[in-house]
């Protein structure tokens, strides 16, 4: 069996994985021969051109260091100040500096040069996320002929947003060098296909750009998931029960509305709190009977747009507190710190409403985790943004437009008033979908499609559109 080489911006750290990519891939890589390759987290003046191996909780991990200048241009610059806002359709928040792209390419070249000597001819390489879009091109330019797959964990942009990204044509040509490109949702595959079929607008000089050939690249939706049954067990663990008891004492029979997100402008947190404010304003019977807990650990807080989101959320939470709080009742709690998965599982299980309302998201694993943690005898209700990839598979959630805070406020009322029978019916359907789209099957589906024996991609269209296969 071929080795699996996982490549991502950061390699997993020691100790229990907190979530995201590490949780998704640890088990898969632990069961297959291969290693994980990525940045070590260290910034040095003169990085070694060779990767160093380390055993991290049983995983073989190869790491390289970066210079501070290159890391800033590649990570904070091109990746998170241009690609991230553009892919999330927030062009108003994109900051463009020409030299960032040069740093972005340099780091991808550095990755490729350090990885190439470690490869065997039949290795299968699985590259993850927007930081490393050019990696296949850089490896191919160095002579690699391995099967290389790419998985995008964030949404793919619309064509107009894509055209606004500097060097977008080169980035799309980079994607064409992969054998398989995986997306979170079918809407992302549609956006990719639209570019592939209607590309090459005229340049400023009036001559059309050369079209990118996607004839050898398969593109498909592989919705990532969690392990819902493991989360169900975690929700009844001693640590989870301890958290539940702590919260029950604090709530004193109030119903809990829960949000768990990174502090990121794509998550729609100010709009979420505004919707909760409207719920309390429109229906006074919920005052003193409900409580909103928003867990939002900071992320990328050196980038000014994230600082602005934090300031905005601070202000609106203060406004709600000032407007509705009583000496013996607080309408909300806003926590800027992360919690371990057992504690989160306890919060999920206790919450009558899981409020997952990003403005745009690739998948959103919080929705999966919330479903998995519910008590089958008395489940809570998931309110989910239509613009999260999870909306394609969780049709029995209450789907909302997160920009419409009146609609979200009404969804909160519906969820809080929903009878037990409907809550159980909705949850059973959601749990079935969560089990179907579990993380282990997601990884297996992608790697099976990427394996050399795969015969997909031989169609006659320039780009192969595939429905969800996970």
GROMACS .gro file of C-alpha atoms in nm, residues 89-453:
model
  365
   89UNK     CA    1  -1.672   3.706  -0.001
   90UNK     CA    2  -1.545   3.989   0.219
   91UNK     CA    3  -1.354   4.181  -0.045
   92UNK     CA    4  -1.407   4.496   0.161
   93UNK     CA    5  -1.175   4.346   0.424
   94UNK     CA    6  -0.901   4.235   0.184
   95UNK     CA    7  -0.571   4.422   0.208
   96UNK     CA    8  -0.347   4.386  -0.095
   97UNK     CA    9   0.030   4.424  -0.086
   98UNK     CA   10   0.216   4.309  -0.398
   99UNK     CA   11   0.516   4.163  -0.212
  100UNK     CA   12   0.295   3.926  -0.011
  101UNK     CA   13   0.242   3.708  -0.318
  102UNK     CA   14   0.618   3.676  -0.362
  103UNK     CA   15   0.650   3.556  -0.002
  104UNK     CA   16   0.357   3.318  -0.051
  105UNK     CA   17   0.530   3.157  -0.350
  106UNK     CA   18   0.866   3.147  -0.171
  107UNK     CA   19   0.723   2.952   0.121
  108UNK     CA   20   0.548   2.707  -0.110
  109UNK     CA   21   0.876   2.661  -0.297
  110UNK     CA   22   1.054   2.605   0.034
  111UNK     CA   23   0.795   2.343   0.130
  112UNK     CA   24   0.840   2.165  -0.203
  113UNK     CA   25   1.221   2.163  -0.191
  114UNK     CA   26   1.223   2.021   0.162
  115UNK     CA   27   0.953   1.764   0.086
  116UNK     CA   28   1.083   1.629  -0.246
  117UNK     CA   29   1.386   1.437  -0.107
  118UNK     CA   30   1.156   1.260   0.140
  119UNK     CA   31   0.924   1.119  -0.127
  120UNK     CA   32   0.908   0.772  -0.275
  121UNK     CA   33   0.771   0.728  -0.628
  122UNK     CA   34   0.442   0.570  -0.518
  123UNK     CA   35   0.370   0.807  -0.227
  124UNK     CA   36   0.028   0.973  -0.230
  125UNK     CA   37   0.043   1.338  -0.124
  126UNK     CA   38  -0.257   1.508   0.037
  127UNK     CA   39  -0.221   1.888   0.060
  128UNK     CA   40  -0.453   2.088   0.284
  129UNK     CA   41  -0.597   2.434   0.250
  130UNK     CA   42  -0.551   2.773   0.097
  131UNK     CA   43  -0.202   2.838   0.235
  132UNK     CA   44  -0.058   2.575  -0.001
  133UNK     CA   45  -0.245   2.612  -0.331
  134UNK     CA   46   0.082   2.638  -0.534
  135UNK     CA   47   0.248   2.333  -0.376
  136UNK     CA   48   0.161   2.087  -0.653
  137UNK     CA   49   0.303   2.324  -0.916
  138UNK     CA   50   0.623   2.364  -0.717
  139UNK     CA   51   0.657   1.987  -0.673
  140UNK     CA   52   0.581   1.918  -1.040
  141UNK     CA   53   0.841   2.179  -1.141
  142UNK     CA   54   1.097   1.987  -0.934
  143UNK     CA   55   1.010   1.661  -1.108
  144UNK     CA   56   0.752   1.500  -0.873
  145UNK     CA   57   0.514   1.269  -1.058
  146UNK     CA   58   0.324   1.142  -0.756
  147UNK     CA   59  -0.052   1.150  -0.723
  148UNK     CA   60  -0.124   1.478  -0.544
  149UNK     CA   61  -0.459   1.579  -0.399
  150UNK     CA   62  -0.572   1.910  -0.254
  151UNK     CA   63  -0.851   1.975  -0.006
  152UNK     CA   64  -0.994   2.321   0.051
  153UNK     CA   65  -1.134   2.358   0.403
  154UNK     CA   66  -1.285   2.702   0.340
  155UNK     CA   67  -1.548   2.804   0.082
  156UNK     CA   68  -1.448   2.851  -0.280
  157UNK     CA   69  -1.523   3.207  -0.399
  158UNK     CA   70  -1.767   3.318  -0.662
  159UNK     CA   71  -1.618   3.407  -1.000
  160UNK     CA   72  -1.635   3.782  -0.936
  161UNK     CA   73  -1.457   3.745  -0.601
  162UNK     CA   74  -1.198   3.519  -0.760
  163UNK     CA   75  -1.122   3.779  -1.029
  164UNK     CA   76  -1.054   4.034  -0.752
  165UNK     CA   77  -0.770   3.822  -0.609
  166UNK     CA   78  -0.423   3.919  -0.735
  167UNK     CA   79  -0.265   3.643  -0.948
  168UNK     CA   80  -0.591   3.445  -0.949
  169UNK     CA   81  -0.513   3.297  -1.291
  170UNK     CA   82  -0.183   3.160  -1.160
  171UNK     CA   83  -0.356   3.018  -0.853
  172UNK     CA   84  -0.613   2.841  -1.067
  173UNK     CA   85  -0.334   2.706  -1.287
  174UNK     CA   86  -0.174   2.578  -0.964
  175UNK     CA   87  -0.496   2.393  -0.880
  176UNK     CA   88  -0.493   2.235  -1.225
  177UNK     CA   89  -0.164   2.062  -1.134
  178UNK     CA   90  -0.342   1.850  -0.873
  179UNK     CA   91  -0.494   1.516  -0.965
  180UNK     CA   92  -0.789   1.567  -0.730
  181UNK     CA   93  -0.931   1.884  -0.575
  182UNK     CA   94  -1.177   1.833  -0.290
  183UNK     CA   95  -1.429   2.092  -0.170
  184UNK     CA   96  -1.655   2.108   0.134
  185UNK     CA   97  -1.984   2.156  -0.048
  186UNK     CA   98  -2.145   2.121  -0.388
  187UNK     CA   99  -2.190   2.499  -0.404
  188UNK     CA  100  -1.807   2.524  -0.403
  189UNK     CA  101  -1.775   2.276  -0.689
  190UNK     CA  102  -2.031   2.478  -0.885
  191UNK     CA  103  -1.831   2.798  -0.831
  192UNK     CA  104  -1.511   2.624  -0.939
  193UNK     CA  105  -1.681   2.481  -1.246
  194UNK     CA  106  -1.821   2.822  -1.340
  195UNK     CA  107  -1.470   2.965  -1.352
  196UNK     CA  108  -1.338   2.669  -1.548
  197UNK     CA  109  -1.610   2.702  -1.811
  198UNK     CA  110  -1.615   3.083  -1.838
  199UNK     CA  111  -1.255   3.184  -1.774
  200UNK     CA  112  -1.004   3.411  -1.943
  201UNK     CA  113  -1.153   3.763  -1.950
  202UNK     CA  114  -0.957   4.025  -2.142
  203UNK     CA  115  -0.655   4.184  -1.978
  204UNK     CA  116  -0.592   4.560  -1.961
  205UNK     CA  117  -0.403   4.526  -2.288
  206UNK     CA  118  -0.713   4.386  -2.452
  207UNK     CA  119  -0.576   4.039  -2.522
  208UNK     CA  120  -0.734   3.736  -2.354
  209UNK     CA  121  -0.538   3.538  -2.099
  210UNK     CA  122  -0.455   3.180  -2.181
  211UNK     CA  123  -0.718   2.945  -2.042
  212UNK     CA  124  -0.626   2.701  -1.767
  213UNK     CA  125  -0.657   2.337  -1.871
  214UNK     CA  126  -0.842   2.136  -1.606
  215UNK     CA  127  -0.870   1.828  -1.826
  216UNK     CA  128  -0.666   1.609  -1.588
  217UNK     CA  129  -0.805   1.744  -1.261
  218UNK     CA  130  -1.105   1.595  -1.085
  219UNK     CA  131  -1.310   1.824  -0.865
  220UNK     CA  132  -1.561   1.688  -0.615
  221UNK     CA  133  -1.738   1.770  -0.291
  222UNK     CA  134  -1.621   1.566   0.007
  223UNK     CA  135  -1.809   1.711   0.307
  224UNK     CA  136  -1.590   1.676   0.613
  225UNK     CA  137  -1.749   1.557   0.936
  226UNK     CA  138  -1.673   1.461   1.293
  227UNK     CA  139  -1.712   1.137   1.486
  228UNK     CA  140  -2.066   1.185   1.622
  229UNK     CA  141  -2.074   0.865   1.826
  230UNK     CA  142  -1.742   0.953   1.989
  231UNK     CA  143  -1.885   1.294   2.073
  232UNK     CA  144  -2.192   1.127   2.219
  233UNK     CA  145  -1.967   0.926   2.451
  234UNK     CA  146  -1.764   1.236   2.533
  235UNK     CA  147  -2.082   1.422   2.631
  236UNK     CA  148  -2.139   1.173   2.914
  237UNK     CA  149  -1.776   1.163   3.030
  238UNK     CA  150  -1.684   1.280   3.383
  239UNK     CA  151  -1.537   1.607   3.253
  240UNK     CA  152  -1.850   1.681   3.051
  241UNK     CA  153  -2.079   1.599   3.342
  242UNK     CA  154  -1.871   1.829   3.565
  243UNK     CA  155  -1.923   2.115   3.319
  244UNK     CA  156  -2.296   2.039   3.293
  245UNK     CA  157  -2.337   2.053   3.670
  246UNK     CA  158  -2.142   2.379   3.695
  247UNK     CA  159  -2.361   2.537   3.428
  248UNK     CA  160  -2.686   2.403   3.575
  249UNK     CA  161  -2.605   2.569   3.905
  250UNK     CA  162  -2.531   2.897   3.728
  251UNK     CA  163  -2.834   2.884   3.497
  252UNK     CA  164  -3.090   2.801   3.766
  253UNK     CA  165  -3.342   2.650   3.519
  254UNK     CA  166  -3.276   2.901   3.240
  255UNK     CA  167  -3.254   2.757   2.890
  256UNK     CA  168  -2.907   2.781   2.739
  257UNK     CA  169  -2.840   2.918   2.390
  258UNK     CA  170  -2.483   2.830   2.291
  259UNK     CA  171  -2.241   2.961   2.030
  260UNK     CA  172  -1.886   2.824   1.990
  261UNK     CA  173  -1.663   2.990   1.733
  262UNK     CA  174  -1.321   3.132   1.670
  263UNK     CA  175  -1.330   3.511   1.700
  264UNK     CA  176  -1.342   3.571   1.326
  265UNK     CA  177  -1.539   3.815   1.113
  266UNK     CA  178  -1.668   3.526   0.898
  267UNK     CA  179  -1.859   3.379   1.193
  268UNK     CA  180  -2.124   3.651   1.213
  269UNK     CA  181  -2.091   3.701   1.589
  270UNK     CA  182  -2.213   4.062   1.608
  271UNK     CA  183  -2.516   3.971   1.398
  272UNK     CA  184  -2.580   3.672   1.625
  273UNK     CA  185  -2.585   3.880   1.941
  274UNK     CA  186  -2.802   4.139   1.769
  275UNK     CA  187  -3.054   3.864   1.683
  276UNK     CA  188  -3.055   3.757   2.048
  277UNK     CA  189  -3.112   4.120   2.147
  278UNK     CA  190  -3.416   4.130   1.917
  279UNK     CA  191  -3.550   3.809   2.071
  280UNK     CA  192  -3.545   3.968   2.416
  281UNK     CA  193  -3.688   4.292   2.280
  282UNK     CA  194  -3.971   4.126   2.085
  283UNK     CA  195  -4.078   3.871   2.346
  284UNK     CA  196  -4.036   3.971   2.709
  285UNK     CA  197  -4.126   3.622   2.834
  286UNK     CA  198  -3.773   3.508   2.744
  287UNK     CA  199  -3.611   3.760   2.977
  288UNK     CA  200  -3.488   3.581   3.288
  289UNK     CA  201  -3.568   3.241   3.129
  290UNK     CA  202  -3.289   3.214   2.869
  291UNK     CA  203  -2.916   3.280   2.865
  292UNK     CA  204  -2.676   3.315   2.573
  293UNK     CA  205  -2.325   3.176   2.618
  294UNK     CA  206  -2.084   3.273   2.341
  295UNK     CA  207  -1.744   3.104   2.350
  296UNK     CA  208  -1.509   3.288   2.112
  297UNK     CA  209  -1.134   3.241   2.162
  298UNK     CA  210  -0.929   3.501   1.972
  299UNK     CA  211  -0.764   3.408   1.642
  300UNK     CA  212  -0.521   3.602   1.423
  301UNK     CA  213  -0.555   3.893   1.663
  302UNK     CA  214  -0.254   4.070   1.510
  303UNK     CA  215  -0.462   4.139   1.196
  304UNK     CA  216  -0.658   4.465   1.231
  305UNK     CA  217  -0.983   4.329   1.084
  306UNK     CA  218  -0.995   4.070   1.363
  307UNK     CA  219  -0.929   4.337   1.625
  308UNK     CA  220  -1.217   4.539   1.479
  309UNK     CA  221  -1.449   4.236   1.502
  310UNK     CA  222  -1.347   4.188   1.864
  311UNK     CA  223  -1.418   4.553   1.943
  312UNK     CA  224  -1.756   4.537   1.769
  313UNK     CA  225  -1.854   4.225   1.959
  314UNK     CA  226  -1.743   4.380   2.289
  315UNK     CA  227  -1.963   4.681   2.218
  316UNK     CA  228  -2.278   4.491   2.125
  317UNK     CA  229  -2.246   4.252   2.421
  318UNK     CA  230  -2.211   4.553   2.649
  319UNK     CA  231  -2.517   4.709   2.492
  320UNK     CA  232  -2.728   4.398   2.549
  321UNK     CA  233  -2.608   4.371   2.908
  322UNK     CA  234  -2.685   4.735   2.975
  323UNK     CA  235  -3.027   4.712   2.815
  324UNK     CA  236  -3.158   4.391   2.969
  325UNK     CA  237  -2.949   4.287   3.272
  326UNK     CA  238  -3.104   4.285   3.618
  327UNK     CA  239  -2.925   4.269   3.954
  328UNK     CA  240  -3.006   3.897   3.966
  329UNK     CA  241  -3.002   3.809   3.595
  330UNK     CA  242  -2.754   3.848   3.312
  331UNK     CA  243  -2.879   3.790   2.957
  332UNK     CA  244  -2.547   3.663   2.823
  333UNK     CA  245  -2.194   3.548   2.897
  334UNK     CA  246  -1.914   3.616   2.650
  335UNK     CA  247  -1.598   3.409   2.703
  336UNK     CA  248  -1.274   3.480   2.514
  337UNK     CA  249  -1.098   3.153   2.582
  338UNK     CA  250  -1.087   2.801   2.445
  339UNK     CA  251  -1.219   2.491   2.620
  340UNK     CA  252  -1.121   2.128   2.578
  341UNK     CA  253  -1.347   1.894   2.388
  342UNK     CA  254  -1.491   1.719   2.699
  343UNK     CA  255  -1.601   2.053   2.845
  344UNK     CA  256  -1.743   2.164   2.509
  345UNK     CA  257  -1.930   1.835   2.476
  346UNK     CA  258  -2.094   1.904   2.813
  347UNK     CA  259  -2.196   2.253   2.702
  348UNK     CA  260  -2.334   2.118   2.375
  349UNK     CA  261  -2.540   1.856   2.557
  350UNK     CA  262  -2.686   2.108   2.799
  351UNK     CA  263  -2.769   2.371   2.538
  352UNK     CA  264  -3.132   2.388   2.433
  353UNK     CA  265  -3.023   2.575   2.120
  354UNK     CA  266  -2.700   2.542   1.923
  355UNK     CA  267  -2.655   2.872   1.737
  356UNK     CA  268  -2.426   2.818   1.437
  357UNK     CA  269  -2.468   3.122   1.214
  358UNK     CA  270  -2.153   3.206   1.018
  359UNK     CA  271  -2.185   3.457   0.737
  360UNK     CA  272  -1.998   3.207   0.518
  361UNK     CA  273  -1.820   2.888   0.616
  362UNK     CA  274  -1.661   2.587   0.450
  363UNK     CA  275  -1.838   2.327   0.662
  364UNK     CA  276  -1.853   2.420   1.033
  365UNK     CA  277  -1.775   2.122   1.254
  366UNK     CA  278  -1.943   2.283   1.556
  367UNK     CA  279  -2.274   2.188   1.394
  368UNK     CA  280  -2.159   1.824   1.373
  369UNK     CA  281  -2.031   1.823   1.730
  370UNK     CA  282  -2.348   1.980   1.869
  371UNK     CA  283  -2.562   1.712   1.704
  372UNK     CA  284  -2.339   1.430   1.827
  373UNK     CA  285  -2.348   1.551   2.188
  374UNK     CA  286  -2.726   1.570   2.225
  375UNK     CA  287  -2.930   1.361   2.468
  376UNK     CA  288  -3.158   1.147   2.244
  377UNK     CA  289  -3.435   1.165   2.505
  378UNK     CA  290  -3.426   1.545   2.524
  379UNK     CA  291  -3.226   1.690   2.234
  380UNK     CA  292  -3.164   2.054   2.163
  381UNK     CA  293  -3.230   2.239   1.838
  382UNK     CA  294  -2.967   2.338   1.582
  383UNK     CA  295  -3.004   2.680   1.419
  384UNK     CA  296  -2.774   2.684   1.118
  385UNK     CA  297  -2.668   2.942   0.863
  386UNK     CA  298  -2.770   2.872   0.505
  387UNK     CA  299  -2.420   2.983   0.407
  388UNK     CA  300  -2.234   2.711   0.596
  389UNK     CA  301  -2.141   2.400   0.401
  390UNK     CA  302  -2.316   2.201   0.675
  391UNK     CA  303  -2.651   2.335   0.549
  392UNK     CA  304  -2.627   2.100   0.250
  393UNK     CA  305  -2.637   1.792   0.473
  394UNK     CA  306  -2.830   1.912   0.781
  395UNK     CA  307  -3.164   1.998   0.623
  396UNK     CA  308  -3.358   1.941   0.947
  397UNK     CA  309  -3.178   2.220   1.127
  398UNK     CA  310  -3.359   2.552   1.136
  399UNK     CA  311  -3.185   2.722   0.845
  400UNK     CA  312  -3.146   3.100   0.858
  401UNK     CA  313  -2.997   3.392   0.671
  402UNK     CA  314  -2.750   3.522   0.932
  403UNK     CA  315  -2.753   3.870   0.776
  404UNK     CA  316  -3.126   3.892   0.860
  405UNK     CA  317  -3.123   3.930   1.237
  406UNK     CA  318  -3.504   3.941   1.252
  407UNK     CA  319  -3.517   3.598   1.087
  408UNK     CA  320  -3.258   3.461   1.329
  409UNK     CA  321  -3.450   3.608   1.624
  410UNK     CA  322  -3.764   3.430   1.503
  411UNK     CA  323  -3.568   3.107   1.462
  412UNK     CA  324  -3.456   3.140   1.824
  413UNK     CA  325  -3.818   3.177   1.932
  414UNK     CA  326  -3.918   2.870   1.731
  415UNK     CA  327  -3.635   2.665   1.877
  416UNK     CA  328  -3.709   2.764   2.236
  417UNK     CA  329  -4.081   2.693   2.191
  418UNK     CA  330  -4.037   2.367   1.998
  419UNK     CA  331  -4.205   2.065   2.156
  420UNK     CA  332  -4.016   1.750   2.250
  421UNK     CA  333  -4.160   1.535   1.971
  422UNK     CA  334  -4.042   1.771   1.696
  423UNK     CA  335  -3.702   1.817   1.862
  424UNK     CA  336  -3.654   1.440   1.871
  425UNK     CA  337  -3.764   1.398   1.509
  426UNK     CA  338  -3.531   1.667   1.383
  427UNK     CA  339  -3.239   1.539   1.589
  428UNK     CA  340  -3.279   1.180   1.469
  429UNK     CA  341  -3.256   1.296   1.108
  430UNK     CA  342  -2.959   1.519   1.185
  431UNK     CA  343  -2.776   1.241   1.369
  432UNK     CA  344  -2.829   1.006   1.076
  433UNK     CA  345  -2.672   1.265   0.846
  434UNK     CA  346  -2.382   1.325   1.088
  435UNK     CA  347  -2.309   0.952   1.099
  436UNK     CA  348  -2.323   0.928   0.721
  437UNK     CA  349  -2.079   1.217   0.681
  438UNK     CA  350  -1.833   1.112   0.950
  439UNK     CA  351  -1.468   1.211   0.941
  440UNK     CA  352  -1.329   0.861   0.890
  441UNK     CA  353  -1.541   0.798   0.582
  442UNK     CA  354  -1.449   1.146   0.456
  443UNK     CA  355  -1.079   1.063   0.462
  444UNK     CA  356  -1.130   0.717   0.313
  445UNK     CA  357  -1.344   0.858   0.031
  446UNK     CA  358  -1.088   1.120  -0.061
  447UNK     CA  359  -0.789   0.886  -0.047
  448UNK     CA  360  -0.971   0.613  -0.240
  449UNK     CA  361  -1.046   0.862  -0.516
  450UNK     CA  362  -0.688   0.988  -0.513
  451UNK     CA  363  -0.532   0.640  -0.525
  452UNK     CA  364  -0.348   0.556  -0.850
  453UNK     CA  365  -0.598   0.285  -0.937
   0.00000   0.00000   0.00000
